[in-house]
Amino acid sequence: MYRTLLLAKIHNCTITEANLNYVGSISIDQNLLDTAGILVNEQVQVVNTTNGARLITYVIPAPPGSGEIQLNGAAARLGIPGDRLIIMAYGQLTPEEVPTHQPKVVLVDEKNQVIEIRGHE
């Protein structure tokens, strides 16, 4: 039996834009994606810690180094610039993988620049 565990998290990032007219998903700075190990088109859960909204969507890349975190399409109704988010990716692990698994947690500042990485080797 596989278990679903957290693989990666971008913690306390800030929405930089919300675009209702853009075709769906969430745009995330490519540098943050690379640091967290989250893939383009990967499913993520997004939790808005400012207003409590939650959604599941997929990732599209924003320019590297831009600090961009943009809610797109219908998701844009669930947050505004300045709101803080937690973005999480999950994966299926075998029972043998579970005991040694460590999720990668990327902590960022108010400009979505990496300040700390936890759970990496």
JSON list of C-alpha atoms in Angstrom, two decimals:
[
{"chain": "A", "resi": 1, "resn": "MET", "atom": "CA", "xyz": [0.00, 0.00, 0.00]},
{"chain": "A", "resi": 2, "resn": "TYR", "atom": "CA", "xyz": [1.30, 3.43, -0.91]},
{"chain": "A", "resi": 3, "resn": "ARG", "atom": "CA", "xyz": [1.04, 6.36, 1.50]},
{"chain": "A", "resi": 4, "resn": "THR", "atom": "CA", "xyz": [0.58, 9.99, 0.48]},
{"chain": "A", "resi": 5, "resn": "LEU", "atom": "CA", "xyz": [3.16, 12.25, 2.13]},
{"chain": "A", "resi": 6, "resn": "LEU", "atom": "CA", "xyz": [4.34, 15.82, 1.75]},
{"chain": "A", "resi": 7, "resn": "LEU", "atom": "CA", "xyz": [7.20, 16.02, -0.76]},
{"chain": "A", "resi": 8, "resn": "ALA", "atom": "CA", "xyz": [7.83, 19.76, -0.86]},
{"chain": "A", "resi": 9, "resn": "LYS", "atom": "CA", "xyz": [6.52, 23.00, 0.56]},
{"chain": "A", "resi": 10, "resn": "ILE", "atom": "CA", "xyz": [7.04, 26.70, -0.17]},
{"chain": "A", "resi": 11, "resn": "HIS", "atom": "CA", "xyz": [6.15, 28.31, 3.15]},
{"chain": "A", "resi": 12, "resn": "ASN", "atom": "CA", "xyz": [4.80, 31.79, 3.81]},
{"chain": "A", "resi": 13, "resn": "CYS", "atom": "CA", "xyz": [5.15, 33.15, 0.28]},
{"chain": "A", "resi": 14, "resn": "THR", "atom": "CA", "xyz": [3.31, 36.30, -0.78]},
{"chain": "A", "resi": 15, "resn": "ILE", "atom": "CA", "xyz": [0.84, 36.65, -3.64]},
{"chain": "A", "resi": 16, "resn": "THR", "atom": "CA", "xyz": [2.24, 39.20, -6.07]},
{"chain": "A", "resi": 17, "resn": "GLU", "atom": "CA", "xyz": [-0.70, 39.20, -8.50]},
{"chain": "A", "resi": 18, "resn": "ALA", "atom": "CA", "xyz": [-4.11, 37.66, -9.07]},
{"chain": "A", "resi": 19, "resn": "ASN", "atom": "CA", "xyz": [-5.31, 37.50, -12.69]},
{"chain": "A", "resi": 20, "resn": "LEU", "atom": "CA", "xyz": [-8.88, 36.30, -13.16]},
{"chain": "A", "resi": 21, "resn": "ASN", "atom": "CA", "xyz": [-8.58, 36.42, -16.97]},
{"chain": "A", "resi": 22, "resn": "TYR", "atom": "CA", "xyz": [-5.48, 34.22, -17.20]},
{"chain": "A", "resi": 23, "resn": "VAL", "atom": "CA", "xyz": [-5.93, 30.56, -18.07]},
{"chain": "A", "resi": 24, "resn": "GLY", "atom": "CA", "xyz": [-5.98, 28.71, -14.71]},
{"chain": "A", "resi": 25, "resn": "SER", "atom": "CA", "xyz": [-3.40, 27.55, -12.17]},
{"chain": "A", "resi": 26, "resn": "ILE", "atom": "CA", "xyz": [-0.69, 29.24, -10.11]},
{"chain": "A", "resi": 27, "resn": "SER", "atom": "CA", "xyz": [2.46, 30.84, -11.51]},
{"chain": "A", "resi": 28, "resn": "ILE", "atom": "CA", "xyz": [5.53, 30.38, -9.30]},
{"chain": "A", "resi": 29, "resn": "ASP", "atom": "CA", "xyz": [9.04, 31.80, -9.73]},
{"chain": "A", "resi": 30, "resn": "GLN", "atom": "CA", "xyz": [11.08, 29.06, -11.45]},
{"chain": "A", "resi": 31, "resn": "ASN", "atom": "CA", "xyz": [13.89, 29.48, -8.90]},
{"chain": "A", "resi": 32, "resn": "LEU", "atom": "CA", "xyz": [11.46, 28.64, -6.08]},
{"chain": "A", "resi": 33, "resn": "LEU", "atom": "CA", "xyz": [10.20, 25.61, -8.01]},
{"chain": "A", "resi": 34, "resn": "ASP", "atom": "CA", "xyz": [13.76, 24.37, -8.56]},
{"chain": "A", "resi": 35, "resn": "THR", "atom": "CA", "xyz": [14.71, 24.95, -4.93]},
{"chain": "A", "resi": 36, "resn": "ALA", "atom": "CA", "xyz": [11.64, 23.10, -3.61]},
{"chain": "A", "resi": 37, "resn": "GLY", "atom": "CA", "xyz": [11.81, 20.38, -6.23]},
{"chain": "A", "resi": 38, "resn": "ILE", "atom": "CA", "xyz": [8.29, 21.11, -7.49]},
{"chain": "A", "resi": 39, "resn": "LEU", "atom": "CA", "xyz": [7.78, 20.40, -11.18]},
{"chain": "A", "resi": 40, "resn": "VAL", "atom": "CA", "xyz": [6.01, 22.46, -13.84]},
{"chain": "A", "resi": 41, "resn": "ASN", "atom": "CA", "xyz": [2.46, 21.08, -14.24]},
{"chain": "A", "resi": 42, "resn": "GLU", "atom": "CA", "xyz": [2.69, 19.26, -10.90]},
{"chain": "A", "resi": 43, "resn": "GLN", "atom": "CA", "xyz": [-0.43, 19.24, -8.74]},
{"chain": "A", "resi": 44, "resn": "VAL", "atom": "CA", "xyz": [-0.17, 21.43, -5.64]},
{"chain": "A", "resi": 45, "resn": "GLN", "atom": "CA", "xyz": [-2.37, 22.30, -2.73]},
{"chain": "A", "resi": 46, "resn": "VAL", "atom": "CA", "xyz": [-2.44, 26.02, -1.99]},
{"chain": "A", "resi": 47, "resn": "VAL", "atom": "CA", "xyz": [-3.47, 27.32, 1.44]},
{"chain": "A", "resi": 48, "resn": "ASN", "atom": "CA", "xyz": [-4.09, 31.04, 1.89]},
{"chain": "A", "resi": 49, "resn": "THR", "atom": "CA", "xyz": [-3.12, 31.74, 5.51]},
{"chain": "A", "resi": 50, "resn": "THR", "atom": "CA", "xyz": [-4.53, 35.26, 5.27]},
{"chain": "A", "resi": 51, "resn": "ASN", "atom": "CA", "xyz": [-8.14, 34.28, 4.50]},
{"chain": "A", "resi": 52, "resn": "GLY", "atom": "CA", "xyz": [-8.25, 30.49, 5.01]},
{"chain": "A", "resi": 53, "resn": "ALA", "atom": "CA", "xyz": [-9.01, 29.62, 1.36]},
{"chain": "A", "resi": 54, "resn": "ARG", "atom": "CA", "xyz": [-7.67, 26.30, 0.01]},
{"chain": "A", "resi": 55, "resn": "LEU", "atom": "CA", "xyz": [-7.38, 25.03, -3.53]},
{"chain": "A", "resi": 56, "resn": "ILE", "atom": "CA", "xyz": [-5.76, 22.33, -5.61]},
{"chain": "A", "resi": 57, "resn": "THR", "atom": "CA", "xyz": [-4.29, 23.35, -8.93]},
{"chain": "A", "resi": 58, "resn": "TYR", "atom": "CA", "xyz": [-1.21, 22.85, -11.09]},
{"chain": "A", "resi": 59, "resn": "VAL", "atom": "CA", "xyz": [1.99, 24.85, -11.42]},
{"chain": "A", "resi": 60, "resn": "ILE", "atom": "CA", "xyz": [3.17, 26.99, -14.31]},
{"chain": "A", "resi": 61, "resn": "PRO", "atom": "CA", "xyz": [6.58, 28.65, -14.22]},
{"chain": "A", "resi": 62, "resn": "ALA", "atom": "CA", "xyz": [7.13, 32.36, -13.69]},
{"chain": "A", "resi": 63, "resn": "PRO", "atom": "CA", "xyz": [10.42, 33.99, -14.68]},
{"chain": "A", "resi": 64, "resn": "PRO", "atom": "CA", "xyz": [13.36, 32.89, -12.51]},
{"chain": "A", "resi": 65, "resn": "GLY", "atom": "CA", "xyz": [14.29, 35.42, -9.85]},
{"chain": "A", "resi": 66, "resn": "SER", "atom": "CA", "xyz": [11.04, 37.37, -10.32]},
{"chain": "A", "resi": 67, "resn": "GLY", "atom": "CA", "xyz": [9.61, 36.42, -6.93]},
{"chain": "A", "resi": 68, "resn": "GLU", "atom": "CA", "xyz": [6.29, 36.01, -8.72]},
{"chain": "A", "resi": 69, "resn": "ILE", "atom": "CA", "xyz": [3.48, 34.06, -7.09]},
{"chain": "A", "resi": 70, "resn": "GLN", "atom": "CA", "xyz": [0.35, 34.64, -9.16]},
{"chain": "A", "resi": 71, "resn": "LEU", "atom": "CA", "xyz": [-3.09, 33.11, -8.75]},
{"chain": "A", "resi": 72, "resn": "ASN", "atom": "CA", "xyz": [-4.68, 32.63, -12.16]},
{"chain": "A", "resi": 73, "resn": "GLY", "atom": "CA", "xyz": [-8.19, 32.03, -13.45]},
{"chain": "A", "resi": 74, "resn": "ALA", "atom": "CA", "xyz": [-10.81, 31.02, -10.88]},
{"chain": "A", "resi": 75, "resn": "ALA", "atom": "CA", "xyz": [-8.05, 30.71, -8.24]},
{"chain": "A", "resi": 76, "resn": "ALA", "atom": "CA", "xyz": [-7.63, 34.50, -8.46]},
{"chain": "A", "resi": 77, "resn": "ARG", "atom": "CA", "xyz": [-10.87, 34.82, -6.49]},
{"chain": "A", "resi": 78, "resn": "LEU", "atom": "CA", "xyz": [-9.20, 33.11, -3.52]},
{"chain": "A", "resi": 79, "resn": "GLY", "atom": "CA", "xyz": [-6.49, 35.65, -2.79]},
{"chain": "A", "resi": 80, "resn": "ILE", "atom": "CA", "xyz": [-5.21, 39.15, -3.43]},
{"chain": "A", "resi": 81, "resn": "PRO", "atom": "CA", "xyz": [-1.69, 40.59, -3.66]},
{"chain": "A", "resi": 82, "resn": "GLY", "atom": "CA", "xyz": [-0.16, 40.66, -0.21]},
{"chain": "A", "resi": 83, "resn": "ASP", "atom": "CA", "xyz": [-1.92, 37.52, 1.06]},
{"chain": "A", "resi": 84, "resn": "ARG", "atom": "CA", "xyz": [0.41, 34.84, 2.42]},
{"chain": "A", "resi": 85, "resn": "LEU", "atom": "CA", "xyz": [0.35, 31.27, 1.07]},
{"chain": "A", "resi": 86, "resn": "ILE", "atom": "CA", "xyz": [1.67, 27.81, 1.78]},
{"chain": "A", "resi": 87, "resn": "ILE", "atom": "CA", "xyz": [2.16, 25.76, -1.41]},
{"chain": "A", "resi": 88, "resn": "MET", "atom": "CA", "xyz": [2.49, 21.99, -0.97]},
{"chain": "A", "resi": 89, "resn": "ALA", "atom": "CA", "xyz": [3.23, 19.07, -3.30]},
{"chain": "A", "resi": 90, "resn": "TYR", "atom": "CA", "xyz": [2.50, 15.49, -2.23]},
{"chain": "A", "resi": 91, "resn": "GLY", "atom": "CA", "xyz": [3.63, 12.12, -3.53]},
{"chain": "A", "resi": 92, "resn": "GLN", "atom": "CA", "xyz": [3.04, 8.41, -3.18]},
{"chain": "A", "resi": 93, "resn": "LEU", "atom": "CA", "xyz": [5.65, 6.53, -1.15]},
{"chain": "A", "resi": 94, "resn": "THR", "atom": "CA", "xyz": [6.09, 2.84, -0.49]},
{"chain": "A", "resi": 95, "resn": "PRO", "atom": "CA", "xyz": [6.15, 1.61, 3.11]},
{"chain": "A", "resi": 96, "resn": "GLU", "atom": "CA", "xyz": [9.91, 1.14, 2.73]},
{"chain": "A", "resi": 97, "resn": "GLU", "atom": "CA", "xyz": [10.41, 4.79, 1.72]},
{"chain": "A", "resi": 98, "resn": "VAL", "atom": "CA", "xyz": [8.30, 6.30, 4.52]},
{"chain": "A", "resi": 99, "resn": "PRO", "atom": "CA", "xyz": [10.72, 5.93, 7.49]},
{"chain": "A", "resi": 100, "resn": "THR", "atom": "CA", "xyz": [13.54, 7.86, 5.81]},
{"chain": "A", "resi": 101, "resn": "HIS", "atom": "CA", "xyz": [11.49, 10.39, 3.87]},
{"chain": "A", "resi": 102, "resn": "GLN", "atom": "CA", "xyz": [12.12, 14.08, 4.58]},
{"chain": "A", "resi": 103, "resn": "PRO", "atom": "CA", "xyz": [10.00, 16.69, 2.80]},
{"chain": "A", "resi": 104, "resn": "LYS", "atom": "CA", "xyz": [11.83, 19.72, 1.43]},
{"chain": "A", "resi": 105, "resn": "VAL", "atom": "CA", "xyz": [10.58, 22.93, 3.04]},
{"chain": "A", "resi": 106, "resn": "VAL", "atom": "CA", "xyz": [11.54, 26.27, 1.51]},
{"chain": "A", "resi": 107, "resn": "LEU", "atom": "CA", "xyz": [11.02, 29.30, 3.73]},
{"chain": "A", "resi": 108, "resn": "VAL", "atom": "CA", "xyz": [10.82, 32.65, 1.97]},
{"chain": "A", "resi": 109, "resn": "ASP", "atom": "CA", "xyz": [10.73, 36.32, 2.93]},
{"chain": "A", "resi": 110, "resn": "GLU", "atom": "CA", "xyz": [8.04, 38.87, 2.03]},
{"chain": "A", "resi": 111, "resn": "LYS", "atom": "CA", "xyz": [9.57, 39.26, -1.47]},
{"chain": "A", "resi": 112, "resn": "ASN", "atom": "CA", "xyz": [9.49, 35.47, -2.05]},
{"chain": "A", "resi": 113, "resn": "GLN", "atom": "CA", "xyz": [13.26, 35.11, -1.80]},
{"chain": "A", "resi": 114, "resn": "VAL", "atom": "CA", "xyz": [14.62, 31.98, -0.14]},
{"chain": "A", "resi": 115, "resn": "ILE", "atom": "CA", "xyz": [15.78, 32.50, 3.44]},
{"chain": "A", "resi": 116, "resn": "GLU", "atom": "CA", "xyz": [16.06, 28.88, 4.60]},
{"chain": "A", "resi": 117, "resn": "ILE", "atom": "CA", "xyz": [15.76, 25.34, 3.25]},
{"chain": "A", "resi": 118, "resn": "ARG", "atom": "CA", "xyz": [14.81, 22.50, 5.59]},
{"chain": "A", "resi": 119, "resn": "GLY", "atom": "CA", "xyz": [14.71, 18.76, 5.05]},
{"chain": "A", "resi": 120, "resn": "HIS", "atom": "CA", "xyz": [17.38, 18.60, 2.38]},
{"chain": "A", "resi": 121, "resn": "GLU", "atom": "CA", "xyz": [20.58, 16.60, 2.56]}
]
